Coordinates of C-alpha atoms and ligand atoms in Angstrom, one line a residue:
M1 CA 174.0 -93.4 74.4
K2 CA 175.1 -92.9 70.8
K3 CA 173.0 -95.0 68.5
T4 CA 173.9 -95.4 64.8
F5 CA 171.5 -96.8 62.2
V6 CA 173.3 -98.4 59.2
I7 CA 171.2 -98.9 56.1
F8 CA 172.5 -101.4 53.7
G9 CA 170.7 -100.6 50.4
A10 CA 170.5 -96.9 51.0
T11 CA 169.9 -96.1 47.3
G12 CA 167.2 -98.7 46.9
D13 CA 163.5 -98.4 46.6
L14 CA 162.6 -99.3 50.2
T15 CA 164.9 -96.6 51.6
K16 CA 163.6 -94.0 49.2
R17 CA 159.9 -94.7 49.7
K18 CA 159.7 -95.9 53.2
L19 CA 162.8 -95.5 55.4
L20 CA 163.8 -91.9 54.7
P21 CA 160.2 -90.6 54.9
A22 CA 159.8 -92.6 58.2
F23 CA 162.9 -91.0 59.6
Y24 CA 161.7 -87.6 58.6
N25 CA 158.4 -88.1 60.5
L26 CA 160.2 -89.5 63.5
Q27 CA 162.3 -86.4 63.5
A28 CA 159.2 -84.2 63.2
E29 CA 157.8 -85.8 66.3
N30 CA 161.2 -85.6 68.1
R31 CA 161.3 -89.4 68.4
L32 CA 164.9 -89.8 67.3
P33 CA 167.5 -90.2 70.1
E34 CA 169.6 -87.2 71.0
T35 CA 172.8 -88.6 69.7
F36 CA 171.9 -90.4 66.6
E37 CA 173.4 -91.0 63.2
I38 CA 172.3 -92.7 60.0
I39 CA 175.0 -94.2 57.9
A40 CA 173.6 -94.8 54.4
V41 CA 175.6 -97.5 52.7
G42 CA 175.4 -97.8 48.9
R43 CA 177.5 -98.7 46.0
R44 CA 176.8 -95.6 44.0
D45 CA 179.4 -92.9 43.6
F46 CA 177.8 -90.3 45.9
D47 CA 179.2 -88.3 48.7
S48 CA 177.2 -87.3 51.8
E49 CA 176.2 -83.9 50.3
L50 CA 174.8 -85.5 47.1
Y51 CA 173.0 -88.2 49.0
R52 CA 171.4 -85.7 51.3
E53 CA 170.1 -83.8 48.3
K54 CA 168.6 -86.9 46.9
A55 CA 167.2 -87.9 50.2
A56 CA 165.4 -84.5 50.5
E57 CA 163.7 -85.3 47.2
H58 CA 162.6 -88.8 48.4
V59 CA 161.2 -87.3 51.6
K60 CA 159.4 -84.7 49.6
N61 CA 157.9 -87.3 47.3
H62 CA 156.9 -89.9 49.8
S63 CA 156.4 -88.5 53.2
R64 CA 152.9 -88.4 54.6
N65 CA 153.6 -84.9 56.0
K66 CA 154.8 -82.1 53.8
P67 CA 158.5 -81.6 54.8
R68 CA 159.4 -78.5 56.7
P69 CA 162.9 -77.1 56.2
E70 CA 163.7 -76.7 59.9
I71 CA 162.9 -80.3 60.5
W72 CA 164.6 -81.7 57.4
N73 CA 167.7 -79.7 58.3
K74 CA 167.9 -81.5 61.7
L75 CA 167.6 -84.9 60.1
R76 CA 169.9 -84.0 57.2
E77 CA 172.8 -83.4 59.7
K78 CA 172.4 -86.9 61.0
I79 CA 172.8 -88.6 57.6
R80 CA 176.2 -89.7 56.3
Y81 CA 176.8 -91.6 53.1
L82 CA 179.3 -94.4 52.9
K83 CA 180.2 -95.7 49.5
M84 CA 180.9 -99.3 49.9
N85 CA 180.4 -102.6 48.2
F86 CA 178.9 -104.7 50.9
T87 CA 179.6 -108.0 49.1
K88 CA 183.4 -107.4 49.6
E89 CA 184.9 -108.4 52.9
T90 CA 187.8 -105.9 52.3
E91 CA 185.4 -103.0 52.4
Y92 CA 184.0 -103.6 55.9
P93 CA 186.9 -102.0 57.9
Q94 CA 185.8 -98.5 56.6
L95 CA 182.3 -99.2 58.0
F96 CA 183.7 -100.2 61.3
E97 CA 185.8 -97.1 61.3
A98 CA 182.7 -95.0 60.6
L99 CA 181.1 -96.7 63.6
R100 CA 183.8 -95.6 66.0
G101 CA 182.3 -94.0 69.1
T102 CA 178.9 -95.6 68.7
E103 CA 177.5 -97.6 71.5
L104 CA 174.7 -99.4 69.6
A105 CA 174.7 -100.1 65.9
I106 CA 171.4 -101.0 64.3
F107 CA 172.0 -102.7 60.9
Y108 CA 169.1 -102.6 58.5
F109 CA 169.2 -105.0 55.6
A110 CA 167.2 -103.2 53.0
V111 CA 168.7 -105.3 50.2
A112 CA 167.7 -108.2 48.0
P113 CA 167.5 -111.4 50.1
E114 CA 170.4 -113.0 48.4
H115 CA 172.7 -110.5 50.1
F116 CA 171.5 -111.2 53.7
E117 CA 174.0 -114.0 54.2
T118 CA 177.0 -112.2 52.7
I119 CA 176.4 -109.2 54.9
T120 CA 175.9 -111.3 58.0
V121 CA 179.0 -113.3 57.4
N122 CA 181.1 -110.2 56.8
L123 CA 179.7 -108.4 59.9
K124 CA 180.1 -111.4 62.1
N125 CA 183.7 -112.1 61.1
K126 CA 185.1 -108.6 61.8
L127 CA 182.6 -106.8 64.0
P128 CA 184.3 -104.9 66.8
K129 CA 183.1 -106.0 70.2
D130 CA 182.9 -102.5 71.7
F131 CA 179.3 -101.7 70.8
G132 CA 175.9 -103.5 70.9
V133 CA 174.3 -104.7 67.8
R134 CA 170.8 -105.1 66.5
V135 CA 169.9 -106.4 63.0
V136 CA 166.6 -105.5 61.3
I137 CA 165.8 -107.8 58.4
E138 CA 163.3 -107.3 55.7
K139 CA 161.1 -110.0 54.3
P140 CA 161.2 -112.4 52.6
F141 CA 162.8 -114.4 55.4
G142 CA 163.9 -117.3 53.2
H143 CA 162.0 -118.6 50.3
D144 CA 161.0 -121.9 51.8
L145 CA 161.4 -123.7 55.2
P146 CA 164.9 -125.0 54.7
S147 CA 166.3 -121.7 53.4
A148 CA 164.6 -119.8 56.2
A149 CA 165.9 -122.2 58.8
S150 CA 169.5 -121.9 57.5
L151 CA 169.3 -118.1 57.4
N152 CA 167.9 -118.1 60.9
K153 CA 170.7 -120.2 62.2
L154 CA 173.3 -118.0 60.7
L155 CA 171.7 -114.8 62.1
S156 CA 171.1 -116.2 65.5
D157 CA 174.6 -117.7 65.8
S158 CA 176.0 -114.3 64.7
F159 CA 173.9 -111.9 66.6
G160 CA 171.7 -113.8 69.1
E161 CA 167.9 -114.2 68.7
E162 CA 167.2 -111.2 71.0
N163 CA 169.0 -108.9 68.6
I164 CA 167.2 -109.9 65.5
Y165 CA 164.2 -107.8 64.4
R166 CA 162.3 -109.6 61.5
I167 CA 160.1 -107.1 59.8
D168 CA 156.6 -107.7 58.8
H169 CA 155.4 -104.2 58.0
Y170 CA 151.7 -105.3 58.4
L171 CA 152.4 -105.5 62.2
G172 CA 153.2 -101.8 62.2
K173 CA 149.9 -100.8 60.7
E174 CA 147.6 -98.9 62.9
M175 CA 144.6 -101.2 62.6
T176 CA 146.6 -104.4 62.9
Q177 CA 147.6 -103.2 66.3
N178 CA 144.1 -102.3 67.1
I179 CA 142.9 -105.9 66.6
H180 CA 144.2 -106.7 70.1
F181 CA 142.5 -103.6 71.7
I182 CA 139.2 -104.3 70.0
R183 CA 139.2 -108.0 71.0
F184 CA 140.6 -107.8 74.5
A185 CA 139.4 -104.4 75.7
N186 CA 135.6 -104.9 75.1
T187 CA 133.1 -107.0 76.9
I188 CA 131.0 -107.4 73.8
F189 CA 133.4 -109.2 71.5
E190 CA 135.7 -111.6 73.3
P191 CA 132.8 -113.8 74.8
L192 CA 131.6 -114.3 71.2
W193 CA 135.0 -115.0 69.7
N194 CA 134.6 -118.7 69.0
K195 CA 133.0 -121.5 66.9
D196 CA 129.6 -121.1 68.8
F197 CA 129.1 -117.6 67.5
I198 CA 131.3 -117.1 64.5
E199 CA 130.2 -118.5 61.1
Q200 CA 133.3 -117.6 59.1
V201 CA 136.3 -115.3 58.9
Q202 CA 137.5 -113.7 55.7
I203 CA 140.8 -112.0 55.1
I204 CA 140.9 -110.2 51.8
S205 CA 143.9 -108.2 50.7
S206 CA 143.7 -106.8 47.2
E207 CA 146.0 -104.6 45.2
T208 CA 145.6 -102.7 41.9
I209 CA 149.2 -102.6 41.1
G210 CA 150.9 -105.3 39.1
V211 CA 154.4 -106.7 39.8
E212 CA 156.0 -103.4 38.8
D213 CA 159.8 -103.7 38.6
R214 CA 160.1 -106.6 41.0
G215 CA 159.8 -109.4 38.5
N216 CA 163.1 -111.0 39.5
Y217 CA 162.0 -111.4 43.1
Y218 CA 158.3 -112.1 42.4
E219 CA 159.0 -114.9 40.0
R220 CA 160.4 -116.9 42.9
A221 CA 157.8 -115.8 45.4
G222 CA 154.3 -115.5 44.0
A223 CA 151.4 -114.5 46.1
L224 CA 151.8 -117.5 48.4
S225 CA 155.2 -116.5 49.6
D226 CA 154.9 -112.8 49.1
M227 CA 151.7 -111.9 50.9
F228 CA 150.2 -115.0 52.4
Q229 CA 153.2 -116.5 54.3
S230 CA 153.9 -113.3 56.0
H231 CA 151.3 -110.5 56.2
L232 CA 148.1 -112.6 55.9
L233 CA 149.1 -115.4 58.3
Q234 CA 150.2 -112.7 60.8
L235 CA 146.8 -111.1 60.5
L236 CA 145.1 -114.5 60.9
S237 CA 147.2 -115.3 64.0
L238 CA 146.1 -112.0 65.7
I239 CA 142.5 -112.6 64.9
A240 CA 142.5 -116.2 66.0
M241 CA 144.9 -116.3 69.0
E242 CA 143.8 -117.2 72.5
K243 CA 143.6 -114.4 75.0
P244 CA 147.1 -113.8 76.4
E245 CA 147.5 -113.7 80.2
N246 CA 149.4 -110.5 79.9
L247 CA 150.8 -108.3 77.1
D248 CA 154.4 -109.3 77.4
T249 CA 156.1 -109.7 74.0
E250 CA 156.9 -113.3 74.4
T251 CA 153.5 -114.2 75.9
V252 CA 151.7 -112.7 72.9
R253 CA 154.1 -114.4 70.5
D254 CA 153.5 -117.7 72.2
K255 CA 149.8 -117.3 71.5
K256 CA 150.4 -116.5 67.9
V257 CA 152.6 -119.5 67.5
E258 CA 149.8 -121.7 68.9
I259 CA 147.7 -120.6 66.0
L260 CA 150.3 -120.9 63.3
S261 CA 151.1 -124.4 64.4
A262 CA 147.4 -125.2 64.4
L263 CA 147.0 -124.5 60.7
R264 CA 145.5 -127.7 59.4
P265 CA 147.2 -128.9 56.2
L266 CA 144.8 -129.2 53.2
T267 CA 143.9 -132.7 52.1
P268 CA 144.3 -133.4 48.4
E269 CA 140.5 -133.2 48.0
E270 CA 140.4 -129.8 49.8
A271 CA 143.2 -128.6 47.7
E272 CA 141.3 -129.6 44.6
N273 CA 138.3 -127.6 45.6
Y274 CA 139.5 -124.9 48.0
L275 CA 142.8 -123.7 46.7
V276 CA 142.9 -121.5 43.7
F277 CA 145.9 -120.0 42.0
G278 CA 145.5 -117.2 39.4
Q279 CA 147.7 -115.0 37.2
Y280 CA 146.7 -111.7 35.7
S281 CA 146.4 -111.5 31.9
G282 CA 146.7 -108.3 29.9
D283 CA 144.1 -106.2 28.1
G284 CA 146.1 -104.4 25.4
N285 CA 146.9 -101.4 27.6
I286 CA 147.8 -103.3 30.7
P287 CA 150.6 -105.9 30.3
A288 CA 149.9 -109.4 31.3
Y289 CA 152.1 -110.7 34.2
R290 CA 154.0 -112.8 31.6
E291 CA 154.8 -109.6 29.7
E292 CA 156.3 -107.8 32.7
R293 CA 160.0 -107.1 32.9
N294 CA 162.1 -109.9 34.3
V295 CA 159.2 -112.3 34.1
S296 CA 159.3 -115.5 32.0
E297 CA 156.9 -115.7 29.0
T298 CA 155.8 -119.1 30.3
S299 CA 155.8 -118.1 34.0
E300 CA 153.6 -120.3 36.3
T301 CA 153.9 -117.8 39.2
E302 CA 150.6 -117.0 40.9
T303 CA 149.6 -113.3 41.3
F304 CA 146.4 -114.4 42.9
L305 CA 145.5 -116.8 45.6
A306 CA 142.2 -117.9 47.3
L307 CA 141.9 -120.6 49.8
R308 CA 139.8 -122.0 52.6
L309 CA 141.6 -123.3 55.7
F310 CA 140.7 -124.6 59.2
L311 CA 142.5 -124.5 62.5
N312 CA 143.1 -127.5 64.7
S313 CA 141.8 -125.6 67.7
E314 CA 138.9 -126.2 70.1
R315 CA 137.9 -122.5 69.8
W316 CA 137.8 -122.6 66.0
R317 CA 136.6 -126.2 65.3
G318 CA 134.6 -126.2 62.0
V319 CA 135.0 -122.4 61.4
P320 CA 136.3 -121.8 57.9
F321 CA 138.8 -119.0 57.2
Y322 CA 138.7 -117.8 53.6
I323 CA 141.7 -115.9 52.4
M324 CA 142.0 -114.0 49.1
T325 CA 144.9 -111.9 47.9
G326 CA 146.0 -110.7 44.5
K327 CA 147.6 -108.1 42.3
R328 CA 145.7 -106.2 39.6
L329 CA 142.4 -106.6 41.4
P330 CA 139.8 -103.8 41.3
V331 CA 140.7 -102.0 44.5
K332 CA 143.6 -101.5 47.0
K333 CA 142.1 -102.7 50.2
T334 CA 142.8 -105.0 53.2
E335 CA 140.0 -106.1 55.4
I336 CA 139.2 -108.8 57.9
I337 CA 135.5 -109.8 58.0
I338 CA 134.0 -111.7 60.9
Q339 CA 130.6 -113.0 60.2
F340 CA 128.6 -114.1 63.2
K341 CA 126.2 -117.0 63.2
K342 CA 122.5 -116.7 62.7
F343 CA 120.5 -117.5 65.7
P344 CA 116.9 -118.5 66.2
S345 CA 115.1 -115.2 65.8
P346 CA 111.4 -114.4 65.3
Y347 CA 112.5 -112.2 62.4
D348 CA 113.8 -112.9 59.0
E349 CA 116.1 -116.0 58.9
D350 CA 118.8 -114.3 56.8
L351 CA 119.8 -111.9 59.5
H352 CA 123.5 -111.8 60.5
N353 CA 126.0 -109.5 62.1
L354 CA 129.4 -108.6 60.7
L355 CA 132.4 -107.1 62.4
V356 CA 134.9 -105.7 59.8
F357 CA 138.4 -104.6 60.5
K358 CA 139.5 -102.1 57.9
I359 CA 143.2 -102.4 57.8
Q360 CA 143.7 -100.1 54.8
P361 CA 143.4 -97.7 53.0
E362 CA 140.6 -96.6 55.4
E363 CA 141.5 -97.5 58.9
G364 CA 138.8 -98.5 61.2
V365 CA 136.2 -101.0 62.3
Y366 CA 132.5 -101.4 61.8
L367 CA 129.8 -103.5 63.2
R368 CA 126.8 -104.3 61.0
F369 CA 123.7 -105.0 62.9
N370 CA 120.0 -105.1 62.3
A371 CA 117.4 -102.5 63.2
K372 CA 113.9 -101.4 62.4
K373 CA 113.5 -99.3 59.3
M374 CA 112.2 -95.9 60.2
G375 CA 108.5 -95.3 59.6
V376 CA 105.2 -97.2 59.8
T377 CA 106.7 -100.5 58.9
D378 CA 108.1 -103.6 60.6
E379 CA 110.9 -104.0 58.0
I380 CA 114.4 -104.7 59.2
V381 CA 117.4 -103.0 57.7
P382 CA 121.1 -103.6 58.2
V383 CA 122.8 -100.6 59.8
K384 CA 126.4 -99.8 60.6
M385 CA 128.3 -98.6 63.6
D386 CA 131.3 -97.3 61.9
F387 CA 134.5 -96.1 63.5
C388 CA 136.9 -94.6 60.9
Q389 CA 140.2 -93.7 62.4
N390 CA 141.8 -91.8 59.5
C391 CA 138.7 -90.2 58.1
H392 CA 139.0 -87.0 60.1
I393 CA 140.5 -84.2 58.2
G394 CA 144.0 -83.5 59.4
L395 CA 144.5 -86.9 61.0
N396 CA 147.0 -88.9 59.1
S397 CA 148.2 -92.0 61.0
P398 CA 151.9 -92.9 61.1
E399 CA 153.2 -95.2 58.5
A400 CA 154.0 -98.7 59.6
Y401 CA 157.7 -98.1 59.1
E402 CA 157.7 -95.2 61.5
R403 CA 156.5 -97.3 64.3
L404 CA 158.8 -100.2 63.4
L405 CA 161.9 -98.0 63.1
D406 CA 161.1 -96.4 66.4
D407 CA 160.6 -99.8 68.0
A408 CA 163.9 -101.1 66.6
I409 CA 165.8 -98.0 67.9
K410 CA 164.2 -98.4 71.3
G411 CA 164.7 -102.2 71.4
D412 CA 161.0 -103.2 71.5
S413 CA 160.6 -106.3 69.5
A414 CA 156.9 -106.9 70.1
R415 CA 155.9 -105.9 66.6
F416 CA 158.5 -108.1 64.9
T417 CA 158.2 -111.8 64.2
R418 CA 159.9 -114.5 66.2
W419 CA 161.6 -117.4 64.4
D420 CA 159.0 -120.0 65.3
E421 CA 156.2 -117.9 63.8
I422 CA 158.0 -117.9 60.5
E423 CA 158.9 -121.6 60.8
H424 CA 155.3 -122.6 61.2
S425 CA 154.1 -120.3 58.5
W426 CA 156.6 -121.7 56.0
R427 CA 155.7 -125.3 57.0
F428 CA 152.0 -124.6 56.1
V429 CA 153.0 -122.8 52.9
Q430 CA 155.2 -125.7 51.9
G431 CA 152.2 -128.0 52.1
L432 CA 150.2 -125.6 49.9
K433 CA 152.9 -125.4 47.3
E434 CA 152.9 -129.1 47.0
H435 CA 149.3 -129.0 46.0
K436 CA 149.8 -126.4 43.3
S437 CA 148.5 -127.7 40.1
K438 CA 146.4 -125.5 37.7
L439 CA 146.9 -121.8 37.2
H440 CA 143.9 -119.8 36.1
F441 CA 144.1 -116.5 34.3
Y442 CA 142.1 -113.4 35.1
P443 CA 141.7 -110.1 33.3
P444 CA 143.3 -107.1 35.1
F445 CA 141.1 -105.3 37.6
T446 CA 138.7 -108.2 38.1
W447 CA 138.3 -110.2 41.3
G448 CA 140.4 -113.2 40.2
P449 CA 139.5 -116.4 38.4
E450 CA 136.0 -117.9 38.5
G451 CA 137.3 -120.8 40.6
A452 CA 137.6 -118.4 43.6
W453 CA 133.9 -117.7 43.5
E454 CA 132.9 -121.2 42.8
M455 CA 134.9 -122.4 45.8
I456 CA 133.1 -120.2 48.3
K457 CA 129.7 -120.7 46.6
R458 CA 130.1 -124.4 47.2
D459 CA 129.9 -123.6 51.0
G460 CA 126.8 -121.4 50.4
K461 CA 128.8 -118.2 51.1
H462 CA 130.2 -115.3 49.1
W463 CA 133.2 -113.0 49.4
F464 CA 132.6 -109.8 51.2
N465 CA 134.7 -107.8 48.8
S466 CA 132.2 -105.7 46.9
E467 CA 133.1 -102.0 46.3
D468 CA 129.5 -101.3 47.1
E469 CA 129.5 -102.9 50.5
D470 CA 125.8 -102.3 51.3
E471 CA 124.8 -104.3 48.3
N472 CA 126.9 -107.3 49.4
L473 CA 126.7 -107.2 53.2
Ligands
BG6_1 C1 155.0 -106.3 50.4 C2 154.9 -107.2 49.2 O1 155.5 -107.0 51.5 O2 153.7 -105.8 50.7 C3 154.4 -106.5 48.0 O3 156.2 -107.7 48.9 C4 153.0 -105.8 48.4 O4 154.2 -107.3 46.9 C5 153.2 -105.0 49.7 O5 152.7 -105.0 47.3 C6 151.8 -104.6 50.1 O6 152.0 -103.7 51.2 P1 150.9 -102.6 51.5 O7 151.4 -102.0 52.8 O8 150.9 -101.6 50.4 O9 149.6 -103.3 51.6

C-alpha cells in the first residue's frame, strides 16, 4: 500500500528539529513502509533538490544518530518538495495531483494553530475520495475549551474521530510509556498505589531555556496552557489512573479520562494559597520575559506555575498532587516523585520511601529505601535502587517523535490523545485561569517565586527538586 506523508510547515522549526531527524532514524531502523513518500509543503521558493540539501543539514544537526550517507540517500529519494500557499484554496489541486496513486495520505499539521482550520476546510472541500486519510495535529489543541471544541468538531466532521491523531509528544517519551509497565507489571507497586500508602505525588518539569523565538504563541499560552494542560496532565493521568482490564487503546483512554474528569476545581481559598504564577525577570545578560521578541513590555503571561490539586477519587482521597513547571529554572528535568507514607516503625520517625520516575533527560526510575549503615553502628541511611535506561554507553533511546510518527504511519492511536481527554483538561485549566490574580517575578535560573515554596511548606512538605538529590530526599 502506498502511503504518503504530507507535512504542512515543511520549512518550520518543528520539521527541522524533530520530524526530519525522526524520519531519518526510522529509515535507519527500516521502519518506513516499502512504498512511502514524504511531500514537504512550504511557501518558500525551493525545489526538491534544494529542500533535500537543507533537510540533510537539519538531520545532521538534530538527529540523535550521526547520519550515514547510505541511509540518508534512501530517505532523500522519498522526499519531494511542493511549493504551495496552504491558505489559498486555489493551490490545493496541485497537492491532490501530487497525491495521485497514493492509497493513504497522512497530513501532518506542523504549522501555527491559527492555520489548522484553514487547512482542514481546504482539504475537506476538495479532497479526492480515492484514498484513505489520517490527520496528525500538533498541540496546542485550541487555546481554551470553546476553541478546542470548535476545532474538534471541524476535524471530526471532516475526517472522522478515528482518523485524528492529536499529538502530545510526552506520550512518546520512553519513560512515560514505562509508567504503565512499572505500575502494572510489578507485584510490589500496584497494591500500594493509593491513599493508604501514598503521602503525596509531585510532578516537576523544569526548563532552562526561555521563550526563545516563540513569543507570539507563548504570550497567548503561558505555562498553564503550554505545559500543564497537555503534557503534565497527561503524566498525571497515567500515574493516577485505575488499572485497566486490558491494554486496548480505548480502555486505557477511558481510564485516563476518569482521572481528568476527577480533577477537583480549586476553591477561591485554595487558589489564594496553592496556585502560584510567576514570570522570569532578567539579570543584565539574560533578558527578562518582558524583553523577549514578540512579548509585550507589560505582559502578564506566566512562565512559571506551581499548584496543589486533589482528585475526586476514592483511590486518591486526601492525597495532594503538587505540580511545578517553568522556563528559566536551574535545570532541564522532568520527574514524577511518589512519596510513600510513614508507618509505625521502631526506627526513626522521619523514614520514608520514594519512587521517582525520571522522564528526562536521564530516563529511569529509582526507589529510595532505608538500610543499615555499614559498620559497627545502628544508624539508618537512605539508599537507592536506581535503574537508568539511557545511562549505558551506546544506548540512546528513540526520540518521542520517532515513535509517534511510526504509530501514525501504522495507524496505532494509543499514544495520541482522545478528544474527551483534552476536553476535561481544558475545563480544569479554565477554572485555574479564572483564579489567576497576582504574578510574581523570579530571577533567571532560580526555582521560581517564593510563593511556590511557602505553598508547600504550609503543608509541612518540600519540593523534591534539588540538584543534589541526596541532600533533599
Ligand atoms: C512543548 C512546549 O510542547 O514542550 C514548549 O510548547 C516546551 O514550551 C516543550 O519547551 C518541552 O518539551 P521537552 O520534550 O523538551 O521537555
